[in-house]
Amino acid sequence: MLFFLLVGMFVVDTDMAMQKKTEVKMLLELANHHATFAVDPILKTEGVIDLLEDEAMERFEERMNENGGYHREQQTFVPGETSVTTDPLPFTRYYVDFRAWQQDLELYLRYNGKDLLQERVVPGAVRPGGGHLQVTVVTPEGEQLHLAPKTMVGPSHVVVAYVDERPFLPLLPGHSFPVVSVEELKH
C-alpha cells in the first residue's frame, strides 16, 4: 500500500512540474510579446526596426508582474504569493538585431545554482529566410540541456529562464528545467 502511495505522489509531483513548465512558458511568451513593441520610433520612420532595450525590459517586467505576480530583482524574477513557482526564477535575455537575424546563432548559458549566465554567443551561417537559434544550458552538474531550435523571422528578443524548484515532497527530486521565448519585434 505504501508503495502505491509513493508512486501516486511521484505522478502528482511530475504532473505539477509539467504544469509549472507550461505556465512559465506562457508567462515568458506573454511578457516577451509585450516587450517587443518597444521599437525605436525614429528608426521605424526610416524603415529600420530596432528595439529600445530598457523600455523592452520595463514592459517585460510589467507583464510578468501583472500575469504572474513576479517582481524583478536584477536578473531574477521573485515569485509572489500567487505565482506558479515558489523559488526565484533566474533569467537572461539576448537581442538579435535587424543586422543579425538572418544568421544562425548558438547561445550557450550556464546555470550555477543561483544565476543564469551567458557564457558565449556563436554566430553561424547566413540564411535568407531567417537564422536558426540554438540555446544550450549547462547545469551545475555539467549536463548540457539543448532546447528545441527556433527559426528567427526578423529582429528578435530572446528570453531564457531557468526553473529550479523544490519538490512537492522532500523524498522526491526537485524540478529543474530551462524555458525559452523568442519573439519577433512588432512593427
mmCIF file of N, CA, C and O in Angstrom, residues 13-52:
data_model
loop_
_atom_site.group_PDB
_atom_site.id
_atom_site.type_symbol
_atom_site.label_atom_id
_atom_site.label_comp_id
_atom_site.label_asym_id
_atom_site.label_seq_id
_atom_site.Cartn_x
_atom_site.Cartn_y
_atom_site.Cartn_z
ATOM 1 N N ASP A 13 3.606 14.786 -8.404
ATOM 2 C CA ASP A 13 4.741 15.703 -8.442
ATOM 3 C C ASP A 13 5.183 15.963 -9.882
ATOM 4 O O ASP A 13 5.458 17.098 -10.260
ATOM 5 N N THR A 14 5.242 14.917 -10.702
ATOM 6 C CA THR A 14 5.631 15.059 -12.107
ATOM 7 C C THR A 14 4.606 15.906 -12.855
ATOM 8 O O THR A 14 4.964 16.763 -13.666
ATOM 9 N N ASP A 15 3.331 15.694 -12.581
ATOM 10 C CA ASP A 15 2.273 16.480 -13.219
ATOM 11 C C ASP A 15 2.386 17.953 -12.830
ATOM 12 O O ASP A 15 2.226 18.841 -13.674
ATOM 13 N N MET A 16 2.700 18.218 -11.565
ATOM 14 C CA MET A 16 2.872 19.608 -11.121
ATOM 15 C C MET A 16 4.052 20.266 -11.838
ATOM 16 O O MET A 16 3.980 21.434 -12.223
ATOM 17 N N ALA A 17 5.137 19.514 -12.041
ATOM 18 C CA ALA A 17 6.301 20.053 -12.754
ATOM 19 C C ALA A 17 5.932 20.423 -14.188
ATOM 20 O O ALA A 17 6.323 21.474 -14.685
ATOM 21 N N MET A 18 5.178 19.565 -14.858
ATOM 22 C CA MET A 18 4.774 19.847 -16.243
ATOM 23 C C MET A 18 3.849 21.061 -16.309
ATOM 24 O O MET A 18 3.938 21.875 -17.226
ATOM 25 N N GLN A 19 2.962 21.191 -15.347
ATOM 26 C CA GLN A 19 2.082 22.355 -15.301
ATOM 27 C C GLN A 19 2.896 23.630 -15.099
ATOM 28 O O GLN A 19 2.631 24.659 -15.731
ATOM 29 N N LYS A 20 3.895 23.567 -14.220
ATOM 30 C CA LYS A 20 4.748 24.735 -13.982
ATOM 31 C C LYS A 20 5.500 25.114 -15.252
ATOM 32 O O LYS A 20 5.619 26.286 -15.594
ATOM 33 N N LYS A 21 6.020 24.112 -15.970
ATOM 34 C CA LYS A 21 6.747 24.383 -17.200
ATOM 35 C C LYS A 21 5.849 25.082 -18.215
ATOM 36 O O LYS A 21 6.239 26.072 -18.829
ATOM 37 N N THR A 22 4.631 24.588 -18.361
ATOM 38 C CA THR A 22 3.673 25.193 -19.291
ATOM 39 C C THR A 22 3.329 26.619 -18.873
ATOM 40 O O THR A 22 3.297 27.526 -19.699
ATOM 41 N N GLU A 23 3.073 26.818 -17.582
ATOM 42 C CA GLU A 23 2.710 28.155 -17.085
ATOM 43 C C GLU A 23 3.854 29.149 -17.247
ATOM 44 O O GLU A 23 3.639 30.284 -17.674
ATOM 45 N N VAL A 24 5.072 28.739 -16.899
ATOM 46 C CA VAL A 24 6.225 29.645 -17.022
ATOM 47 C C VAL A 24 6.455 29.987 -18.492
ATOM 48 O O VAL A 24 6.712 31.132 -18.838
ATOM 49 N N LYS A 25 6.341 29.008 -19.384
ATOM 50 C CA LYS A 25 6.498 29.253 -20.822
ATOM 51 C C LYS A 25 5.472 30.286 -21.286
ATOM 52 O O LYS A 25 5.798 31.229 -22.001
ATOM 53 N N MET A 26 4.223 30.117 -20.869
ATOM 54 C CA MET A 26 3.167 31.058 -21.251
ATOM 55 C C MET A 26 3.456 32.459 -20.699
ATOM 56 O O MET A 26 3.312 33.460 -21.409
ATOM 57 N N LEU A 27 3.886 32.541 -19.441
ATOM 58 C CA LEU A 27 4.213 33.841 -18.840
ATOM 59 C C LEU A 27 5.336 34.537 -19.607
ATOM 60 O O LEU A 27 5.262 35.736 -19.891
ATOM 61 N N LEU A 28 6.399 33.783 -19.937
ATOM 62 C CA LEU A 28 7.514 34.365 -20.691
ATOM 63 C C LEU A 28 7.055 34.856 -22.060
ATOM 64 O O LEU A 28 7.444 35.937 -22.499
ATOM 65 N N GLU A 29 6.239 34.054 -22.732
ATOM 66 C CA GLU A 29 5.797 34.443 -24.070
ATOM 67 C C GLU A 29 4.905 35.677 -24.036
ATOM 68 O O GLU A 29 5.041 36.571 -24.882
ATOM 69 N N LEU A 30 3.994 35.752 -23.066
ATOM 70 C CA LEU A 30 3.134 36.938 -22.958
ATOM 71 C C LEU A 30 3.956 38.188 -22.629
ATOM 72 O O LEU A 30 3.750 39.256 -23.211
ATOM 73 N N ALA A 31 4.891 38.055 -21.702
ATOM 74 C CA ALA A 31 5.735 39.189 -21.319
ATOM 75 C C ALA A 31 6.643 39.600 -22.472
ATOM 76 O O ALA A 31 6.823 40.795 -22.740
ATOM 77 N N ASN A 32 7.197 38.627 -23.165
ATOM 78 C CA ASN A 32 8.107 38.923 -24.276
ATOM 79 C C ASN A 32 7.348 39.560 -25.440
ATOM 80 O O ASN A 32 7.859 40.456 -26.104
ATOM 81 N N HIS A 33 6.127 39.104 -25.684
ATOM 82 C CA HIS A 33 5.297 39.713 -26.734
ATOM 83 C C HIS A 33 5.097 41.201 -26.439
ATOM 84 O O HIS A 33 5.254 42.047 -27.315
ATOM 85 N N HIS A 34 4.781 41.504 -25.195
ATOM 86 C CA HIS A 34 4.579 42.902 -24.794
ATOM 87 C C HIS A 34 5.875 43.709 -24.930
ATOM 88 O O HIS A 34 5.863 44.858 -25.366
ATOM 89 N N ALA A 35 6.999 43.080 -24.596
ATOM 90 C CA ALA A 35 8.298 43.762 -24.656
ATOM 91 C C ALA A 35 8.676 44.122 -26.087
ATOM 92 O O ALA A 35 9.314 45.151 -26.322
ATOM 93 N N THR A 36 8.291 43.303 -27.046
ATOM 94 C CA THR A 36 8.743 43.516 -28.426
ATOM 95 C C THR A 36 8.020 44.651 -29.145
ATOM 96 O O THR A 36 8.307 44.924 -30.304
ATOM 97 N N PHE A 37 7.126 45.324 -28.471
ATOM 98 C CA PHE A 37 6.507 46.521 -29.030
ATOM 99 C C PHE A 37 7.347 47.768 -28.731
ATOM 100 O O PHE A 37 7.005 48.867 -29.151
ATOM 101 N N ALA A 38 8.451 47.609 -28.006
ATOM 102 C CA ALA A 38 9.314 48.732 -27.628
ATOM 103 C C ALA A 38 10.313 49.012 -28.749
ATOM 104 O O ALA A 38 11.512 48.836 -28.600
ATOM 105 N N VAL A 39 9.805 49.447 -29.895
ATOM 106 C CA VAL A 39 10.677 49.725 -31.029
ATOM 107 C C VAL A 39 11.002 51.222 -31.097
ATOM 108 O O VAL A 39 10.222 52.051 -30.652
ATOM 109 N N ASP A 40 12.158 51.521 -31.641
ATOM 110 C CA ASP A 40 12.621 52.903 -31.770
ATOM 111 C C ASP A 40 11.755 53.617 -32.812
ATOM 112 O O ASP A 40 11.805 53.280 -33.999
ATOM 113 N N PRO A 41 10.956 54.617 -32.408
ATOM 114 C CA PRO A 41 10.040 55.274 -33.353
ATOM 115 C C PRO A 41 10.757 56.085 -34.440
ATOM 116 O O PRO A 41 10.251 56.201 -35.557
ATOM 117 N N ILE A 42 11.927 56.612 -34.135
ATOM 118 C CA ILE A 42 12.664 57.407 -35.128
ATOM 119 C C ILE A 42 13.217 56.503 -36.219
ATOM 120 O O ILE A 42 13.055 56.780 -37.415
ATOM 121 N N LEU A 43 13.854 55.413 -35.830
ATOM 122 C CA LEU A 43 14.372 54.476 -36.827
ATOM 123 C C LEU A 43 13.243 53.819 -37.614
ATOM 124 O O LEU A 43 13.392 53.534 -38.792
ATOM 125 N N LYS A 44 12.114 53.603 -36.950
ATOM 126 C CA LYS A 44 10.975 52.962 -37.611
ATOM 127 C C LYS A 44 10.500 53.799 -38.797
ATOM 128 O O LYS A 44 10.141 53.256 -39.839
ATOM 129 N N THR A 45 10.542 55.133 -38.656
ATOM 130 C CA THR A 45 10.122 56.001 -39.769
ATOM 131 C C THR A 45 11.078 55.893 -40.948
ATOM 132 O O THR A 45 10.720 56.205 -42.073
ATOM 133 N N GLU A 46 12.301 55.403 -40.675
ATOM 134 C CA GLU A 46 13.286 55.204 -41.741
ATOM 135 C C GLU A 46 13.270 53.763 -42.257
ATOM 136 O O GLU A 46 14.115 53.369 -43.046
ATOM 137 N N GLY A 47 12.317 52.966 -41.760
ATOM 138 C CA GLY A 47 12.197 51.583 -42.215
ATOM 139 C C GLY A 47 13.077 50.601 -41.474
ATOM 140 O O GLY A 47 13.228 49.451 -41.894
ATOM 141 N N VAL A 48 13.680 51.008 -40.355
ATOM 142 C CA VAL A 48 14.547 50.131 -39.567
ATOM 143 C C VAL A 48 13.833 49.789 -38.262
ATOM 144 O O VAL A 48 13.454 50.685 -37.508
ATOM 145 N N ILE A 49 13.658 48.512 -38.009
ATOM 146 C CA ILE A 49 13.007 48.080 -36.774
ATOM 147 C C ILE A 49 14.099 47.693 -35.778
ATOM 148 O O ILE A 49 14.840 46.734 -35.993
ATOM 149 N N ASP A 50 14.206 48.465 -34.694
ATOM 150 C CA ASP A 50 15.227 48.233 -33.681
ATOM 151 C C ASP A 50 14.587 48.373 -32.299
ATOM 152 O O ASP A 50 13.681 49.186 -32.100
ATOM 153 N N LEU A 51 15.065 47.600 -31.344
ATOM 154 C CA LEU A 51 14.491 47.536 -30.003
ATOM 155 C C LEU A 51 15.100 48.576 -29.069
ATOM 156 O O LEU A 51 16.318 48.747 -29.040
ATOM 157 N N LEU A 52 14.251 49.241 -28.304
ATOM 158 C CA LEU A 52 14.701 50.088 -27.198
ATOM 159 C C LEU A 52 14.786 49.152 -25.987
ATOM 160 O O LEU A 52 13.774 48.820 -25.368
#
